[in-house]
Short mmCIF file of C-alpha atoms in Angstrom, two decimals:
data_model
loop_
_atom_site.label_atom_id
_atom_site.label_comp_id
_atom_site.label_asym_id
_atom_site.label_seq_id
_atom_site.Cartn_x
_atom_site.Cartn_y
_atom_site.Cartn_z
CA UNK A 1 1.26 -24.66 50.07
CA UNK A 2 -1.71 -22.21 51.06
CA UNK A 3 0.82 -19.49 50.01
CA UNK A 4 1.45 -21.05 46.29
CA UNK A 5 -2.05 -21.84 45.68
CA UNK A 6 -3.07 -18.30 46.46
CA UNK A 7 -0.63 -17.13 43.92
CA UNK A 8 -1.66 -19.68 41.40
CA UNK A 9 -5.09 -18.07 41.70
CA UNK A 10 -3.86 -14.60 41.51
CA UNK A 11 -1.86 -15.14 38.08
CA UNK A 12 -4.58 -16.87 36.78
CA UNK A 13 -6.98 -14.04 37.89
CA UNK A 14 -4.54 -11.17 36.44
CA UNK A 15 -4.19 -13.15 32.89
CA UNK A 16 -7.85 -13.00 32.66
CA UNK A 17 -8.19 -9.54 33.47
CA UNK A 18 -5.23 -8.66 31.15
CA UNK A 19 -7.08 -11.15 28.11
CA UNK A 20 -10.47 -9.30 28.61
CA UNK A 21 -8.73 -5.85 28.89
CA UNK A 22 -7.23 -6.41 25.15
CA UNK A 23 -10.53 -7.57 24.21
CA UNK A 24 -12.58 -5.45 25.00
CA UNK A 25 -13.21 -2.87 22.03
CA UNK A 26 -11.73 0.99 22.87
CA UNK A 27 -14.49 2.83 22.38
CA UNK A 28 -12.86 5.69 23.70
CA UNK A 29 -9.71 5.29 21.88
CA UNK A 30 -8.46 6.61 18.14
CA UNK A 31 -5.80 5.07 15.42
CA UNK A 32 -5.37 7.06 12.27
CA UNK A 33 -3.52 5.01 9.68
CA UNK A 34 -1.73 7.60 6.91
CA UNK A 35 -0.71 6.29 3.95
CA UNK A 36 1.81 8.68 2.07
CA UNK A 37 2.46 6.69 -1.03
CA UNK A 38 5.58 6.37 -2.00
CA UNK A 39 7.49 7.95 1.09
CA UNK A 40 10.83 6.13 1.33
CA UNK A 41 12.41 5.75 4.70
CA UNK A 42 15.50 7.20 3.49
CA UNK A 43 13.83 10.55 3.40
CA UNK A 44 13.91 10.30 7.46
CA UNK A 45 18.06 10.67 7.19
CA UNK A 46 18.40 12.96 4.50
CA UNK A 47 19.12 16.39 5.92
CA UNK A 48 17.64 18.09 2.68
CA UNK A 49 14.17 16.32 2.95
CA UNK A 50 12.44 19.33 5.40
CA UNK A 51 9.82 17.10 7.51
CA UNK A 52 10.14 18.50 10.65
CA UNK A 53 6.30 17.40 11.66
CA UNK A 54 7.75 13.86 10.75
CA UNK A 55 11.04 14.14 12.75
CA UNK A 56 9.26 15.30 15.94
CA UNK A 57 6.46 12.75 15.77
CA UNK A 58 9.72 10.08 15.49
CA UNK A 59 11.06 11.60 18.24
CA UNK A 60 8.38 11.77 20.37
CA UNK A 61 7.08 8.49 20.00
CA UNK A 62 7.94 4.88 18.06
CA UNK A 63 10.11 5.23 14.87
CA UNK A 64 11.67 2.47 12.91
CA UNK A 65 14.47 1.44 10.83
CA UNK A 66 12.58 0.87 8.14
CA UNK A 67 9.62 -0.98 6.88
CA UNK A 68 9.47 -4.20 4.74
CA UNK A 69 6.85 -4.22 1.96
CA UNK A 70 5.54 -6.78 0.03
CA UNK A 71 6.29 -7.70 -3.55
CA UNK A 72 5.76 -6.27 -6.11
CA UNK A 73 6.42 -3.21 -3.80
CA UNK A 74 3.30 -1.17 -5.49
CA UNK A 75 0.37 0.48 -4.03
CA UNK A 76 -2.72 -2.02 -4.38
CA UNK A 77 -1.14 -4.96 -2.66
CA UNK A 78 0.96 -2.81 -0.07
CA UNK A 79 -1.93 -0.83 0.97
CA UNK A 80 -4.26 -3.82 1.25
CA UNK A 81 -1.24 -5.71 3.33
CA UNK A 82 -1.23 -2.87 5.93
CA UNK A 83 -5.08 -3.40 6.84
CA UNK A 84 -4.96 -6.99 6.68
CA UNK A 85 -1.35 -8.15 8.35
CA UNK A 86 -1.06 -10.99 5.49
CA UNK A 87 0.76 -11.26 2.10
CA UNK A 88 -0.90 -10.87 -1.25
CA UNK A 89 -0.83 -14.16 -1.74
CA UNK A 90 -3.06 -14.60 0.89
CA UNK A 91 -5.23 -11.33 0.98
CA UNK A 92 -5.37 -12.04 -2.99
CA UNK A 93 -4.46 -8.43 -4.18
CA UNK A 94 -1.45 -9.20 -5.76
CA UNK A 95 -0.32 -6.17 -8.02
CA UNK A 96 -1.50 -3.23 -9.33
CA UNK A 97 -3.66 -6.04 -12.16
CA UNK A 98 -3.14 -8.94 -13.07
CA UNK A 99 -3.97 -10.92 -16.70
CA UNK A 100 -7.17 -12.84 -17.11
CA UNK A 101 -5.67 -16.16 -18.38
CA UNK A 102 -9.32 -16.95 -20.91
CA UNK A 103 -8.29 -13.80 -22.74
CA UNK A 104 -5.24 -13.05 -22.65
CA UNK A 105 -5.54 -9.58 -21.81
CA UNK A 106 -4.82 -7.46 -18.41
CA UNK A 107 -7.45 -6.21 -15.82
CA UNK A 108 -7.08 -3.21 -13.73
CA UNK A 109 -7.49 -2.98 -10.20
CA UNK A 110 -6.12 0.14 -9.35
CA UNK A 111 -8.05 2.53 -9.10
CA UNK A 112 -11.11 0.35 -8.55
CA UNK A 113 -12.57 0.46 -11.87
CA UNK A 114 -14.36 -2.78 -11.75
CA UNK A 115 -14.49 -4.70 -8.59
CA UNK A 116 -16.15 -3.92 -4.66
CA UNK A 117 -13.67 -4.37 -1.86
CA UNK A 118 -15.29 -8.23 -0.98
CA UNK A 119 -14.87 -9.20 -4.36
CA UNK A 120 -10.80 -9.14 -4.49
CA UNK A 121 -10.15 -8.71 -0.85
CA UNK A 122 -9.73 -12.30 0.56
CA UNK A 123 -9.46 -11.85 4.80
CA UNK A 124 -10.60 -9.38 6.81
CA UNK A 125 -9.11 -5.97 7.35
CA UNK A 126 -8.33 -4.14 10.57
CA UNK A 127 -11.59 -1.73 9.29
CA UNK A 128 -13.94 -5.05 9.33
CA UNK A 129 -12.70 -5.93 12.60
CA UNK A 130 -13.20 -2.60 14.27
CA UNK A 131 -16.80 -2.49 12.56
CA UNK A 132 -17.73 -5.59 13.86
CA UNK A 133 -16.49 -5.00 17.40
CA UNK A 134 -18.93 -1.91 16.80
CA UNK A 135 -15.76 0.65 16.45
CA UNK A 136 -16.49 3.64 14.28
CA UNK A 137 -14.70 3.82 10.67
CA UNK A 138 -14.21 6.08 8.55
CA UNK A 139 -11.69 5.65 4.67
CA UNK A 140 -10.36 8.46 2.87
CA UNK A 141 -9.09 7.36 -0.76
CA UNK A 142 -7.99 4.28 0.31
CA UNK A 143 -7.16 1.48 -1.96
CA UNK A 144 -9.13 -1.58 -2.49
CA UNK A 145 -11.52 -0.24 -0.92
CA UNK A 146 -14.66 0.36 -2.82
CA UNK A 147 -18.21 -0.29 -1.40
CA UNK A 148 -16.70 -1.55 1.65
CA UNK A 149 -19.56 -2.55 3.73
CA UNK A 150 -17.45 -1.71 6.92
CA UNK A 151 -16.17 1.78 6.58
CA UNK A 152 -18.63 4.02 8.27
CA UNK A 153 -17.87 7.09 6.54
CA UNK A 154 -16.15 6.93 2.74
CA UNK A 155 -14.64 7.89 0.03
CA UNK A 156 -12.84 5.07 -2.75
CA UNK A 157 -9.97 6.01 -4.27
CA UNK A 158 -11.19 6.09 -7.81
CA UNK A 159 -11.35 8.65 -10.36
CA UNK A 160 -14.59 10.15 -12.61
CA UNK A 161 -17.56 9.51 -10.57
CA UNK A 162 -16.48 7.14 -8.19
CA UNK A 163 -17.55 9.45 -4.96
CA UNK A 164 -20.82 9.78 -6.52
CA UNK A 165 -21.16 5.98 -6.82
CA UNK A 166 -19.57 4.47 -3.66
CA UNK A 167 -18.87 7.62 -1.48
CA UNK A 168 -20.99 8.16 1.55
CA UNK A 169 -23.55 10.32 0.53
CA UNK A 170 -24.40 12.11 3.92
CA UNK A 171 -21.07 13.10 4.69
CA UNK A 172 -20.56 14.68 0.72
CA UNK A 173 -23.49 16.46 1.59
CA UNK A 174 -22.44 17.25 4.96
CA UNK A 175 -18.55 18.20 3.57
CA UNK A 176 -20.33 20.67 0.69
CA UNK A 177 -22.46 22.73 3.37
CA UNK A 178 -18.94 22.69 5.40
CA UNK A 179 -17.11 24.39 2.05
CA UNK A 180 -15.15 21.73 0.88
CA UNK A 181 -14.68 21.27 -2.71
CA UNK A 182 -15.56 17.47 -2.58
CA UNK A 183 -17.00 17.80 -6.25
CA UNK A 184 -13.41 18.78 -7.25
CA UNK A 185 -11.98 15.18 -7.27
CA UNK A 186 -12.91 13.93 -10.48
CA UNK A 187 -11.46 17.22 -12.04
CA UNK A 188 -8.24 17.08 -9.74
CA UNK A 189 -7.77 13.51 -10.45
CA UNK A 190 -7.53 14.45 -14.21
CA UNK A 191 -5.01 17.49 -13.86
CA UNK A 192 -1.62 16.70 -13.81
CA UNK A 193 -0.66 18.43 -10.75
CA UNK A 194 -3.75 17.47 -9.04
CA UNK A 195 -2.28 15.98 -6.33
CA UNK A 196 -1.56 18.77 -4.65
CA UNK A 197 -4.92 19.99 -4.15
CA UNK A 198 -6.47 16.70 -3.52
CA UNK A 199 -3.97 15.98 -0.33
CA UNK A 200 -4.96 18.87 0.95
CA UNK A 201 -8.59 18.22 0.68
CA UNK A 202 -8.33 14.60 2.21
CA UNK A 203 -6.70 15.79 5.06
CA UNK A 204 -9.07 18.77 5.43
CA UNK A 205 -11.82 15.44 5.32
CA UNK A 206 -9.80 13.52 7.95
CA UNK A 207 -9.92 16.89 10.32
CA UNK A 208 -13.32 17.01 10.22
CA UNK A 209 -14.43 13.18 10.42
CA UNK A 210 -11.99 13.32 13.67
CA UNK A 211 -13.71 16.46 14.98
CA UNK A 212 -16.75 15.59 14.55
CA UNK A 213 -17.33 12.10 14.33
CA UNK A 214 -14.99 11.09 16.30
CA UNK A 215 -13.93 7.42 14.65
CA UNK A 216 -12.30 4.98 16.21
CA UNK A 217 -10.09 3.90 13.04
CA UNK A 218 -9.30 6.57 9.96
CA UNK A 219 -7.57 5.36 7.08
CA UNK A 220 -6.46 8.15 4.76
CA UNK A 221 -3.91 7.70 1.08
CA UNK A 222 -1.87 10.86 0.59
CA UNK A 223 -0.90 10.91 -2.96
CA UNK A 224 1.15 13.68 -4.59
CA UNK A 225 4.99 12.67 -3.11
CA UNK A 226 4.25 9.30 -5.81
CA UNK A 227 3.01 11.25 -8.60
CA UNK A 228 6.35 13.35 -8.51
CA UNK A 229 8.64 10.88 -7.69
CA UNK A 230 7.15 9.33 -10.52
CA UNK A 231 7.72 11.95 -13.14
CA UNK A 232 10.83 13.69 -11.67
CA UNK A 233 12.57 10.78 -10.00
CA UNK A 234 13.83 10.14 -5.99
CA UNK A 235 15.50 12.52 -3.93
CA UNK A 236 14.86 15.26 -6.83
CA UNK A 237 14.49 18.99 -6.59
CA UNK A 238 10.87 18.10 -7.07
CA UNK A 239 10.72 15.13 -4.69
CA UNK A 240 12.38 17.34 -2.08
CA UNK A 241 9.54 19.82 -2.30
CA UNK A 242 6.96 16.93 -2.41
CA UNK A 243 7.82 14.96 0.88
CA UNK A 244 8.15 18.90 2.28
CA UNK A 245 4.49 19.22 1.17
CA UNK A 246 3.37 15.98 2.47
CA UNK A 247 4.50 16.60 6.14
CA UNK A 248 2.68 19.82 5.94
CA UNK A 249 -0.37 17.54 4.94
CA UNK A 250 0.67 15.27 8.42
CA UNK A 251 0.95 18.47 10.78
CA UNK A 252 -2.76 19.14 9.37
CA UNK A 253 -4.10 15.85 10.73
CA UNK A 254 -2.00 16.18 14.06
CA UNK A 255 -3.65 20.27 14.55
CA UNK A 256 -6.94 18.02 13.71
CA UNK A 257 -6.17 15.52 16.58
CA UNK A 258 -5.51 18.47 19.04
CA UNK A 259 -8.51 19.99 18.45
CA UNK A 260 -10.86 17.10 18.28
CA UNK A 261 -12.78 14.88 21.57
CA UNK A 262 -10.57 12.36 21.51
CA UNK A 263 -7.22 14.54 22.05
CA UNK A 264 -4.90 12.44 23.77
CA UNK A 265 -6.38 9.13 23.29
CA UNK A 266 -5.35 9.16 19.35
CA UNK A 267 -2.87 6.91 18.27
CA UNK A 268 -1.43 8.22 14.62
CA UNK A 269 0.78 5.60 12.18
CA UNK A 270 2.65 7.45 9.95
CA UNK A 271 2.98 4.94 6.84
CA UNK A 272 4.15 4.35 3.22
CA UNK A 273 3.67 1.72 0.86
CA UNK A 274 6.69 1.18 -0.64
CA UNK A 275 10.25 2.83 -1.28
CA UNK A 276 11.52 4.47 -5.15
CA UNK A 277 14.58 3.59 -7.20
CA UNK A 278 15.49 6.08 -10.33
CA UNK A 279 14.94 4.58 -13.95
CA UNK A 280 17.12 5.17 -16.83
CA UNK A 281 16.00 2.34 -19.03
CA UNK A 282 12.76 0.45 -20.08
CA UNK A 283 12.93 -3.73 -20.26
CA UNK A 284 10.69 -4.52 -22.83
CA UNK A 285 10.14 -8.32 -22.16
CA UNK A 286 7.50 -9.10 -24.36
CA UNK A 287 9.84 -8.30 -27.52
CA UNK A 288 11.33 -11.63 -26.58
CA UNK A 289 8.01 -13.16 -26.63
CA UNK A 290 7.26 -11.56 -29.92
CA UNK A 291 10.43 -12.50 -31.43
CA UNK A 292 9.87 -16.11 -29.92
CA UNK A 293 6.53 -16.67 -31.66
CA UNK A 294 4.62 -16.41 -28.63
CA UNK A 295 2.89 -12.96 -29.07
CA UNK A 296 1.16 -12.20 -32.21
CA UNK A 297 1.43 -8.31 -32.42
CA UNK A 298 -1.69 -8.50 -34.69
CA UNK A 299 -4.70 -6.85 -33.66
CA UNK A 300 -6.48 -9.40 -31.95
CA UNK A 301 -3.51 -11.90 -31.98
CA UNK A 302 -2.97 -14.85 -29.84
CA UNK A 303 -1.20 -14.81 -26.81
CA UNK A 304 0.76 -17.78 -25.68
CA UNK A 305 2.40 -16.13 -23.10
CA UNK A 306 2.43 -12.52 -22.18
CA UNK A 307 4.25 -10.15 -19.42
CA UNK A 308 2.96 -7.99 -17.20
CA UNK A 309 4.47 -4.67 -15.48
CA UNK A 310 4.34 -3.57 -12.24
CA UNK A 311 7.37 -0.84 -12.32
CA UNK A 312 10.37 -2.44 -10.93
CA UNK A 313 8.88 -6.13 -10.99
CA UNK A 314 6.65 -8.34 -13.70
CA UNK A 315 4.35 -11.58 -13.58
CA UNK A 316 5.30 -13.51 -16.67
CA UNK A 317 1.82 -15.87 -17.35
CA UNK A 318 1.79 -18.92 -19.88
CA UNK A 319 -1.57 -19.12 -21.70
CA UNK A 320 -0.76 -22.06 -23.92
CA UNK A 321 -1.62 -24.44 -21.05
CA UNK A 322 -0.54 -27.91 -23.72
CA UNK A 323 3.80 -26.13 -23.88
CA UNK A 324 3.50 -24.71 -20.06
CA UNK A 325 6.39 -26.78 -18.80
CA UNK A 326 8.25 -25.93 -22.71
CA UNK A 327 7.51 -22.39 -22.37
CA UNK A 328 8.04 -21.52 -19.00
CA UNK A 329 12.10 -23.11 -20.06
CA UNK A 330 12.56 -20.64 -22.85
CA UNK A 331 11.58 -18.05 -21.05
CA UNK A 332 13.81 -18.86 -18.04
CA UNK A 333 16.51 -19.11 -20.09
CA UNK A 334 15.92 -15.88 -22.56
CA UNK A 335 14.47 -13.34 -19.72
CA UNK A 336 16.95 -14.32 -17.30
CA UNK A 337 19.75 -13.32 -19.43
CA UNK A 338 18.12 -9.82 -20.47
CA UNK A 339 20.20 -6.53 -19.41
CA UNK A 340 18.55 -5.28 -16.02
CA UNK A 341 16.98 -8.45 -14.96
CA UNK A 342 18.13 -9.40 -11.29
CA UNK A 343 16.14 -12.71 -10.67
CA UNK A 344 13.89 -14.53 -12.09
CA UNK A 345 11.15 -16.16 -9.30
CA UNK A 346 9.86 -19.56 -10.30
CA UNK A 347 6.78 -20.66 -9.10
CA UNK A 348 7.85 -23.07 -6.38
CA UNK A 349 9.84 -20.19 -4.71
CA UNK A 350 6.73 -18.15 -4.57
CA UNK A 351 6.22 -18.64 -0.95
CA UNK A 352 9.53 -16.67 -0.73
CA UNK A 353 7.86 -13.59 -2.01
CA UNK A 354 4.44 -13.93 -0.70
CA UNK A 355 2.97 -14.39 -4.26
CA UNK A 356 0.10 -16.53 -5.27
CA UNK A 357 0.81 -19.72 -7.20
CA UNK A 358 -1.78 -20.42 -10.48
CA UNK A 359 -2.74 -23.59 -9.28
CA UNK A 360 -4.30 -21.80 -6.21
CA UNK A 361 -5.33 -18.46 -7.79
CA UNK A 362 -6.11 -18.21 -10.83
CA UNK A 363 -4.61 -14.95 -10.91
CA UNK A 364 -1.39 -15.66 -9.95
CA UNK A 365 1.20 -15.43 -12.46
CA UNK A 366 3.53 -18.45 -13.82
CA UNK A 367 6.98 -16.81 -12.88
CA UNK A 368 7.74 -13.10 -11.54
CA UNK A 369 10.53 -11.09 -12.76
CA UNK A 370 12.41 -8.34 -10.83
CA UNK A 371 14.39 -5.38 -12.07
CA UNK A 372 18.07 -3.96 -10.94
CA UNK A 373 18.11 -0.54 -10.10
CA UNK A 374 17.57 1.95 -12.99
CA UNK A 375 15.19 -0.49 -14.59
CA UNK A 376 11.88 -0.43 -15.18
CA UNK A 377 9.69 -2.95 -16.98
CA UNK A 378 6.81 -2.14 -19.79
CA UNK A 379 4.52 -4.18 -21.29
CA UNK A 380 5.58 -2.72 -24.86
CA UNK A 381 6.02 -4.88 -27.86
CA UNK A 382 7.34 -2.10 -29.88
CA UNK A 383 10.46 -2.45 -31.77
CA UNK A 384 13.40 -5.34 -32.11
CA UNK A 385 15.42 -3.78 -28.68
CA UNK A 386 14.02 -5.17 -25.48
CA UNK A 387 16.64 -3.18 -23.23
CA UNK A 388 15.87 0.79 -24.67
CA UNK A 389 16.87 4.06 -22.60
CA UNK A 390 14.36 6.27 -21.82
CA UNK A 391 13.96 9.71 -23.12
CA UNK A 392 14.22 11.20 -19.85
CA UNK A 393 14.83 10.15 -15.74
CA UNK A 394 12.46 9.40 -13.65
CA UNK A 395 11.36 6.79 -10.96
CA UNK A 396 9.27 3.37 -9.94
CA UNK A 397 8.82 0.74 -7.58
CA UNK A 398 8.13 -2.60 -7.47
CA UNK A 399 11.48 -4.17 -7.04
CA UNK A 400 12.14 -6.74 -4.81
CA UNK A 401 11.63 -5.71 -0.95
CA UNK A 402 15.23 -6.66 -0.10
CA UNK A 403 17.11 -3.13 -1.04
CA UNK A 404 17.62 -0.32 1.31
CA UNK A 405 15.92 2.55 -0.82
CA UNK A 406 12.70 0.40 -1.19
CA UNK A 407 12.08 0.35 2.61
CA UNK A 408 9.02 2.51 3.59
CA UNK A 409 8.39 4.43 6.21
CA UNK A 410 6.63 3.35 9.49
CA UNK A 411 6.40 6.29 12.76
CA UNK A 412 3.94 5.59 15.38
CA UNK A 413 2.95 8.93 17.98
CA UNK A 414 0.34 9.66 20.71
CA UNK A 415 -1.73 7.19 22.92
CA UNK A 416 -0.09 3.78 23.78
CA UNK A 417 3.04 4.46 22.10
CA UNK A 418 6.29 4.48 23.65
CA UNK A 419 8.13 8.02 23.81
CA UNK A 420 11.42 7.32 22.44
CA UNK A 421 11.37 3.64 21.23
CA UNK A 422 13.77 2.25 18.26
CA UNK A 423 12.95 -0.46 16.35
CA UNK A 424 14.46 -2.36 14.22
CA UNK A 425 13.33 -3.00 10.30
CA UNK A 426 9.49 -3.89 10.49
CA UNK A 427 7.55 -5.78 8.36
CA UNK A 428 3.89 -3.88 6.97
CA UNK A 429 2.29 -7.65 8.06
CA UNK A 430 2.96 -6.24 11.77
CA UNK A 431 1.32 -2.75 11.14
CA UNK A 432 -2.74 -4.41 11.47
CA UNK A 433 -2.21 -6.62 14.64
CA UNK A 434 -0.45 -3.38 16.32
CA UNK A 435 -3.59 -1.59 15.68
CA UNK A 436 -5.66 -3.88 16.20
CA UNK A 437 -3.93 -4.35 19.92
CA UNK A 438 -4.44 -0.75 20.56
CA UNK A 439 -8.46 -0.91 19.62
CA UNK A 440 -8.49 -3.50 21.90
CA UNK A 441 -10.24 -5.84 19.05
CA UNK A 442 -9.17 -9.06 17.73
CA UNK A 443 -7.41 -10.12 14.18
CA UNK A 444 -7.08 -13.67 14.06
CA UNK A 445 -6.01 -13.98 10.52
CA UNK A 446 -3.07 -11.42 10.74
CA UNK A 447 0.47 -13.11 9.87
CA UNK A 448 2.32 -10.36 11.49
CA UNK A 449 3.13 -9.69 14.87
CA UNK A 450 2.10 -6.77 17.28
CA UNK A 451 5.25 -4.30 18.00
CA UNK A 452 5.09 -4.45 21.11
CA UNK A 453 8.69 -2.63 21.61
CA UNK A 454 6.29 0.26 20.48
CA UNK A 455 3.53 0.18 22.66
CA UNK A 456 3.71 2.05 26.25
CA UNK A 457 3.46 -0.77 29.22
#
């Protein structure tokens, strides 16, 4: 009896031990979270995709088959789902905008144009956390995340003078004296192959916050392999070279990780918010509206209903609050049957989808629509056609999460990771508890699950 109570103690002792070991903050530990937007998985199998920094960082540590995204699979509510581990229902960035329902009229939030990270973002993010475990952080371009009180060193993604305004000052002055062309981003932002030039500045930004600041958590948005993907279309001559330029932009942050204090305590997460399908035609739902009397294409005109894009998906919201339930029939029944539509979502099967309902966010749309492949939706009213081809190919997001080509990617290398683990298809939910296991820090509010298959014993 002696014998079993001794062993009692001991398990209890060792569960304590283990609790305070995960949380107690790392201090002396480093996760770098890249973001390369719109880096489909199925890039990993496709011999003419040349990412050999990719395939050796898969090899060598955790890779997956795959990563889930949430819907609409675009960049604003997928990038703010990685840090958070919830769905944008719940984190309350749920597209790319959304329509204020008083006017009528759509309101950005990519690229941060109008609000501060606490003003849309709902829970806490892995970065607010790590701050408040007292964890260094540092956030290159990443979305959603302007005047974050939490990131230690920063720079929003947002265009014009957006550095000026909610970068950290110091480290723009410290960056300048270094040589790097910080005041180029508003200028780069504008060009149309300015992507190329700014992912190799925020990677240059990431070497040297990891060199010389040594942060505990770096989030960093790679952006050029979307911009081309966008204009040229998936697996293109041009996408080829772009996902060939963007693992030359992840080999620059792993030389920066060699070379920096914390060399082999860095843990790096090799991301993507969302898959790409190709696009041949345009749906044009709010032609139907038009034609139905519910869009005035006046200047100024009402709006009793109105449509709004995000690529390969679209958030239909009534206005005319006194016909919702008359409304939101006709439009089941007419948008439903348009060429290219796979599904429409009604609002009770939201929680399918991860998508806010109105009656708890007023942002949250009345019904979402999702596209088939080769379909993309506008918010046009032009013409009589709602189904029109396009003058040329070229490629979106947005669909549902369900298809293949939509999966992102999701590699995990260096400290804590496994060498050599397989996983099956993740979810992004599971991406912020994983890091937040291997900072040693707590997120409570996280939906997803830590991936533990990836983590070393």
């Amino acid at each position: 009896m002696l014998v079993v109570r001794r062993l009692a103690l001991c398990l209890v002792v060792l569960c304590l031990v283990a609790t305070t070991a995960i949380a107690a903050p790392r201090t002396d530990r480093c996760v770098i979270l890249v973001s390369v937007d719109g880096l489909a998985h199925f890039y990993r199998q496709d011999p003419r995709a040349d990412m050999p920094t990719l395939r050796r960082l898969a090899a060598e540590g955790a890779q997956t088959a795959g990563m889930r995204c949430s819907f609409p699979t675009v960049t604003w509510p997928n990038h703010t789902t990685l840090v958070t581990g919830v769905v944008p229902a719940v984190h309350g960035v749920i597209g790319n905008n959304y329509v204020d329902r008083s006017t009528g009229k759509p309101v950005a939030l990519i690229p941060d144009p109008l609000f501060d990270k606490d003003e849309i973002v709902k829970v806490p993010t892995i970065y607010d956390a790590a701050h408040a475990a007292g964890l260094k952080t540092v956030g290159i371009v990443w979305p959603a995340s302007r005047n974050a009180r939490s990131l230690d060193l920063t720079v929003p993604d947002m265009y014009g003078d957006g550095w000026t305004r909610f970068g950290t000052q110091s480290w723009l002055a410290e960056l300048r004296a270094e040589g790097l062309p910080v005041d180029m981003q508003a200028a780069w932002c504008k060009a149309a192959t300015g992507g190329v030039q700014r992912d190799w500045l925020y990677t240059r930004m990431a070497r040297q916050a990891i060199q010389k600041h040594s942060p505990n958590l770096l989030l960093i948005h790679l952006v050029e392999t979307d911009h081309v993907e966008h204009r040229a279309g998936p697996r293109s001559d041009d996408a080829y070279w772009a996902v060939s330029y963007a693992d030359d932009r992840i080999r620059d942050l792993v030389e920066g990780v060699e070379n920096s204090p914390l060399r082999g305590k860095t843990t790096i997460f090799i991301c993507s918010d969302h898959g790409f399908f190709p696009i041949t035609k345009d749906i044009r739902p709010n032609v139907v509206l038009a034609q139905l009397g519910l869009i005035d294409k006046a200047k100024g005109g009402k709006r009793s209903a109105f449509v709004l894009s995000q690529g390969g998906g679209a958030a239909v919201y009534i206005l005319d609050d006194a016909r919702r339930d008359q409304i939101a029939q006709q439009l089941r029944d007419q948008l439903g049957h348009l060429e290219g539509v796979e599904a429409v979502i009604e609002s009770k099967d939201f929680g399918k989808i991860g998508q806010a309902r109105r009656e708890d966010d007023p942002h949250g749309a009345d019904m979402w629509l999702a596209a088939k492949r080769n379909y993309s939706f506008t918010d046009s009213t032009d013409g009589d056609n709602p189904v029109v081809p396009r003058q040329s190919a070229a490629g979106t997001h947005g669909y549902l999460p369900s298809h293949d080509d939509l999966l992102a990617t999701c590699v995990m290398w260096g400290a804590g990771i496994q060498p050599g683990a397989k996983l099956d298809t993740v979810s992004n939910l599971d991406v912020a508890p994983t890091i937040a296991r291997l900072l040693g820090i707590e997120l409570p509010t996280a939906q997803g699950k830590v991936m533990a298959d990836a983590l070393a014993p």
